[in-house]
Amino acid sequence: MNDPGPVAGLVLRPWRDDDAAALITAVGDPLLHRWTRVRAADAAEAQQWLGVQHAGRRTGSRYSFAVLDDAGKLVGNVALKRPDPAAEDAEVGYWTAAYARGRGIAPQALGSLTRWAFGTFPGLLRLQLLHQVDNTASCRVAVKSGYPYERTLAACDPYPLEGHVHVRDRQAGEPELAR
């Protein structure tokens, strides 16, 4: 199985165990903690998180990719979550390191992941991106990436607020990314 191709000076590749130090640096951001459940305060937590990514790849339930800039620095993560690999829909997720925000990384990486997912899994018809209703930046990323708003979800533990569901159908054309 091929990985997503490079896009706009970014490389998406599977996470490796030697990414632990870069992961710890990237996810130490309090804003990232507000919007995601990723935690890696030390080497043990980083290895635990990386282990989950590796296990997901082995089972086909999660394909998580480190996003690197053209200098090889970790700038984010994108993931395809398929708890049921036979299902016609799946979820995508992403995060961007604080030091890399504002550079258009998330829409580019998410676009690459989306093309890869639809190209790799012919039975996959819909991708969903979920976020809390007050995460307006994620709303903008979703729309820029061709995931229009579909509906609002009720608050559900561990998320205290309602959430937005954005959906990308296989038949949708490629979005024109705003610069």
XYZ file of C-alpha atoms in Angstrom:
179
model
C 0.000 0.000 0.000
C 1.400 3.369 -1.014
C 1.393 6.365 1.315
C -0.057 9.762 0.418
C 2.187 11.624 -1.977
C 4.046 14.832 -1.160
C 2.052 18.040 -1.502
C 3.051 21.719 -1.365
C 6.427 21.063 0.283
C 4.976 18.560 2.765
C 5.658 14.864 3.173
C 3.143 12.512 4.791
C 4.645 9.283 6.084
C 3.721 6.671 8.679
C 4.812 7.486 12.211
C 8.069 5.890 13.399
C 9.280 5.160 16.913
C 12.117 7.649 16.461
C 9.500 10.438 16.074
C 8.936 10.423 19.857
C 11.030 13.511 20.676
C 9.466 15.571 17.879
C 6.016 14.383 18.947
C 6.619 15.508 22.543
C 7.641 18.960 21.304
C 4.712 19.275 18.911
C 1.938 18.215 21.279
C 3.015 20.174 24.340
C 0.708 22.983 23.184
C -2.265 23.742 25.508
C -4.459 24.719 22.537
C -3.823 21.327 20.949
C -4.831 19.706 24.256
C -8.086 21.637 24.146
C -9.093 20.272 20.736
C -7.559 16.787 20.718
C -6.951 13.833 23.003
C -3.326 13.400 21.923
C -0.942 13.494 24.890
C 2.792 12.888 24.918
C 4.384 14.731 27.833
C 7.288 12.306 28.073
C 8.954 9.424 26.235
C 6.635 6.801 27.740
C 3.469 8.650 26.683
C 4.939 9.331 23.236
C 5.741 5.648 22.738
C 2.255 4.698 23.923
C 0.662 7.102 21.393
C 2.969 5.856 18.634
C 2.060 2.279 19.565
C -1.622 3.058 19.012
C -0.788 4.443 15.553
C 1.257 1.352 14.665
C -1.454 -1.028 15.926
C -4.114 0.808 13.914
C -2.072 0.433 10.749
C -1.597 -3.300 11.382
C -5.344 -3.863 11.865
C -6.421 -1.483 9.091
C -8.509 0.562 11.531
C -6.310 3.686 11.572
C -3.811 5.128 9.124
C -1.965 7.959 10.821
C 0.720 9.995 9.088
C 3.340 12.360 10.423
C 3.322 15.567 8.377
C 6.820 16.934 7.765
C 7.815 20.218 6.148
C 10.450 20.453 3.420
C 13.166 20.695 6.097
C 11.995 17.406 7.623
C 10.492 19.047 10.735
C 7.322 17.554 12.204
C 4.492 20.047 11.642
C 1.388 17.921 12.149
C -0.571 14.731 11.837
C -3.395 13.463 9.632
C -5.299 10.250 10.175
C -7.899 8.085 8.500
C -9.960 6.237 11.109
C -11.786 3.100 9.882
C -13.093 1.098 12.834
C -14.947 -1.072 10.311
C -12.695 -1.499 7.261
C -15.680 -2.827 5.268
C -17.793 0.286 5.901
C -18.480 2.848 3.179
C -17.614 5.758 5.476
C -14.680 6.691 7.696
C -13.449 9.635 9.732
C -10.472 11.886 9.149
C -8.649 13.875 11.764
C -5.661 16.153 11.937
C -3.662 18.454 14.141
C -1.031 21.079 13.424
C 1.844 21.967 15.758
C 1.613 25.488 17.210
C 4.885 26.556 15.571
C 3.500 25.588 12.131
C 0.003 27.102 12.245
C -1.044 29.754 9.766
C 0.938 28.252 6.874
C -1.909 26.327 5.218
C -0.491 22.982 6.292
C -3.735 21.415 7.535
C -5.777 21.884 4.318
C -2.884 20.673 2.162
C -2.214 17.601 4.310
C -5.902 16.801 4.672
C -6.344 17.105 0.900
C -3.483 14.673 0.325
C -4.934 12.231 2.860
C -8.374 12.504 1.248
C -7.053 11.749 -2.251
C -5.032 8.855 -0.863
C -7.998 7.399 1.072
C -10.361 7.485 -1.909
C -7.629 6.142 -4.210
C -6.603 3.341 -1.848
C -9.989 2.113 -0.647
C -12.432 1.773 -3.591
C -15.377 0.923 -1.323
C -14.944 4.108 0.712
C -17.675 6.584 -0.278
C -17.741 9.231 2.491
C -15.244 10.826 4.817
C -16.300 12.758 7.898
C -14.391 15.401 9.831
C -15.721 16.163 13.331
C -14.852 19.037 15.660
C -16.288 20.924 18.605
C -18.615 23.752 17.597
C -16.337 26.432 19.096
C -13.286 25.312 17.086
C -13.753 27.844 14.299
C -10.273 27.206 12.882
C -11.173 23.568 12.277
C -14.378 24.675 10.571
C -12.297 26.799 8.161
C -9.861 23.938 7.501
C -12.748 21.566 6.783
C -14.368 23.902 4.261
C -11.023 24.748 2.581
C -10.369 21.015 2.281
C -13.665 20.305 0.528
C -15.556 19.065 3.589
C -18.739 21.164 3.758
C -20.740 21.385 6.990
C -23.437 18.708 7.195
C -24.911 18.741 10.687
C -24.438 19.437 14.401
C -23.961 16.668 16.947
C -25.047 16.813 20.587
C -22.312 17.124 23.205
C -20.922 13.716 24.161
C -18.246 12.786 26.680
C -15.331 13.570 26.543
C -16.372 16.643 24.529
C -18.441 19.090 26.588
C -19.871 21.051 23.645
C -21.847 20.253 20.521
C -19.846 19.253 17.476
C -19.895 19.889 13.757
C -19.813 17.129 11.172
C -18.262 18.026 7.815
C -18.488 15.463 5.006
C -16.550 14.805 1.819
C -18.173 12.455 -0.699
C -16.073 10.473 -3.152
C -17.928 12.126 -6.061
C -17.037 15.664 -4.891
C -14.535 17.405 -7.096
C -11.203 18.628 -5.870
C -11.641 21.857 -3.821
C -9.883 25.030 -4.849
C -7.619 25.702 -1.860
C -7.533 29.320 -0.741
C -4.048 30.643 -0.204
